[in-house]
């Protein structure tokens, strides 16, 4: 049935559109703002950029410079998650709170999921050629990375669930949450 303009629930299409836009923006900012700015700041030469990859000629960089470039995309995701949380806290509208929640959840889960992904599969920004390049005990480093990633992922899921429950109200909150 059609919803009235006072219905507090956001249409599913709005939630999907917000999530899609937030995901594309997060991926683009991870690569361009994170890796791109770090590449330039560390003396590298940007070679290419897409939504899912940033190429940086790192020949003139130190080991720490290469590590900073590799980890900078994840730092952007942490910043975006914090901004999403601030929007969620400060917005007075349902769509504003949902947008903040989506940005928080998407970037928080991306941040800690990336740590687990890199630790388990040995690929990605946090692998042995990225942030973990040159570590003396790569097995211990990967285990520690996985533990931090799993703990962080769990914390983000718990916090995001609590945030969502505060956005939704009235009857059928569980159904609304599953829908979102």
C-alpha positions as a printed Julia matrix, in Angstrom:
180×3 Matrix{Float64}:
  0.0     0.0     0.0
  1.12    3.57   -0.62
  2.73    5.32    2.32
  1.71    8.71    3.59
  4.24   11.54    3.72
  4.31   11.18    7.52
  5.23    7.45    7.46
  8.56    7.23    9.37
  9.85    4.25    7.39
 12.13    4.87    4.43
 11.19    3.12    1.19
 13.41    0.16    0.38
 14.5     1.87   -2.84
 15.89    4.78   -0.78
 17.91    2.44    1.42
 19.29    0.57   -1.6
 20.15    3.81   -3.44
 21.88    5.27   -0.37
 23.88    2.07    0.1
 24.92    1.93   -3.57
 26.05    5.56   -3.6
 27.88    5.18   -0.3
 29.67    2.05   -1.54
 30.87    3.65   -4.78
 31.94    6.82   -2.95
 33.77    4.83   -0.26
 35.66    2.71   -2.81
 36.6     5.75   -4.9
 37.74    7.75   -1.85
 39.68    4.73   -0.48
 41.69    4.61   -3.69
 41.95    8.27   -4.7
 42.04   10.15   -1.44
 43.73    7.39    0.56
 46.28    5.77   -1.69
 46.45    8.72   -4.12
 47.24   11.47   -1.63
 49.61    9.22    0.28
 51.41    8.29   -2.93
 51.99   11.93   -3.77
 52.89   12.88   -0.19
 55.45   10.05    0.07
 57.17   11.07   -3.18
 55.57    8.47   -5.42
 54.3     8.97   -8.92
 50.58    8.19   -9.52
 50.25    5.96  -12.59
 46.54    5.03  -12.74
 43.31    5.18  -10.75
 40.01    3.37  -10.86
 37.28    2.68   -8.33
 39.14   -0.44   -7.21
 42.82    0.28   -7.78
 45.33    3.06   -7.49
 48.68    2.6    -9.18
 51.69    4.32   -7.67
 55.28    4.15   -8.85
 57.02    3.67   -5.5
 60.64    3.33   -6.67
 61.8     6.46   -4.8
 59.99    5.56   -1.55
 61.3     4.07    1.64
 59.78    0.91    3.11
 57.75    3.05    5.53
 56.55    5.26    2.66
 55.29    2.19    0.79
 53.58    0.95    3.97
 51.89    4.33    4.46
 50.61    4.34    0.88
 49.28    0.78    1.3
 47.46    1.55    4.56
 46.13    4.99    3.62
 43.01    3.66    1.89
 41.95    1.9     5.08
 42.56    5.1     7.05
 40.09    6.86    4.74
 37.51    4.13    5.49
 38.02    4.72    9.23
 37.5     8.47    8.74
 34.38    7.86    6.64
 32.99    5.49    9.3
 33.52    8.19   11.94
 31.82   10.78    9.73
 28.9     8.39    9.19
 28.56    7.98   12.94
 28.58   11.77   13.4
 25.89   12.2    10.73
 23.82    9.45   12.36
 24.09   11.2    15.75
 23.42   14.68   14.41
 20.66   14.14   11.88
 17.06   14.82   12.77
 15.58   13.05    9.76
 15.1     9.35    9.14
 16.86    9.47    5.77
 19.76   11.43    7.28
 20.14    8.91   10.09
 19.89    5.99    7.65
 22.51    7.63    5.41
 24.82    8.06    8.41
 24.19    4.49    9.51
 24.93    3.14    6.03
 28.17    5.12    5.75
 29.23    4.01    9.23
 28.38    0.34    8.72
 29.77    0.11    5.19
 33.1     1.73    6.03
 33.47    0.1     9.44
 32.85   -3.34    8.0
 35.12   -2.59    5.04
 37.93   -1.5     7.37
 37.93   -4.58    9.57
 36.89   -6.97    6.82
 39.89   -5.82    4.82
 42.2    -6.72    7.72
 40.73  -10.23    7.92
 40.79  -10.62    4.13
 44.46   -9.62    3.89
 45.43  -11.78    6.87
 43.68  -14.92    5.68
 44.45  -14.74    1.96
 47.72  -12.78    2.04
 46.48  -10.33   -0.59
 45.28   -6.74   -0.51
 46.72   -3.58    1.03
 47.68   -5.25    4.31
 49.63   -8.15    2.79
 53.36   -8.88    2.85
 54.0    -6.47   -0.03
 51.85   -3.72    1.52
 51.52   -2.62    5.13
 53.11   -5.85    6.4
 56.14   -5.63    4.07
 59.35   -6.53    5.83
 57.83   -7.72    9.13
 60.11  -10.14   10.95
 57.41  -12.7    11.77
 54.78  -12.67    9.0
 52.76  -15.54   10.48
 52.41  -13.79   13.83
 51.62  -10.51   12.05
 48.88  -12.17   10.0
 47.38  -13.83   13.08
 47.4   -10.5    14.94
 45.86   -8.77   11.92
 43.11  -11.4    11.74
 42.36  -11.1    15.47
 42.13   -7.3    15.28
 40.0    -7.58   12.13
 37.56  -10.11   13.62
 37.23   -8.17   16.9
 36.7    -4.9    15.03
 34.2    -6.45   12.64
 32.23   -7.87   15.58
 32.27   -4.47   17.33
 31.03   -2.68   14.21
 28.21   -5.21   13.72
 27.12   -4.76   17.36
 27.3    -0.97   17.2
 25.55   -0.81   13.82
 22.75   -3.06   15.08
 22.25   -0.8    18.09
 22.26    2.29   15.9
 19.68    0.78   13.56
 17.41   -0.22   16.41
 17.37    3.41   17.58
 16.43    4.64   14.09
 13.5     2.26   13.7
 10.44    2.48   15.9
  6.92    1.23   16.41
  5.53   -2.16   15.54
  7.5    -4.47   13.32
 10.95   -3.11   14.25
 12.58   -6.5    13.62
 10.95   -6.72   10.18
 12.04   -3.14    9.39
 15.62   -3.92   10.47
 15.76   -7.06    8.31
 14.39   -5.05    5.39
 17.08   -2.35    5.83
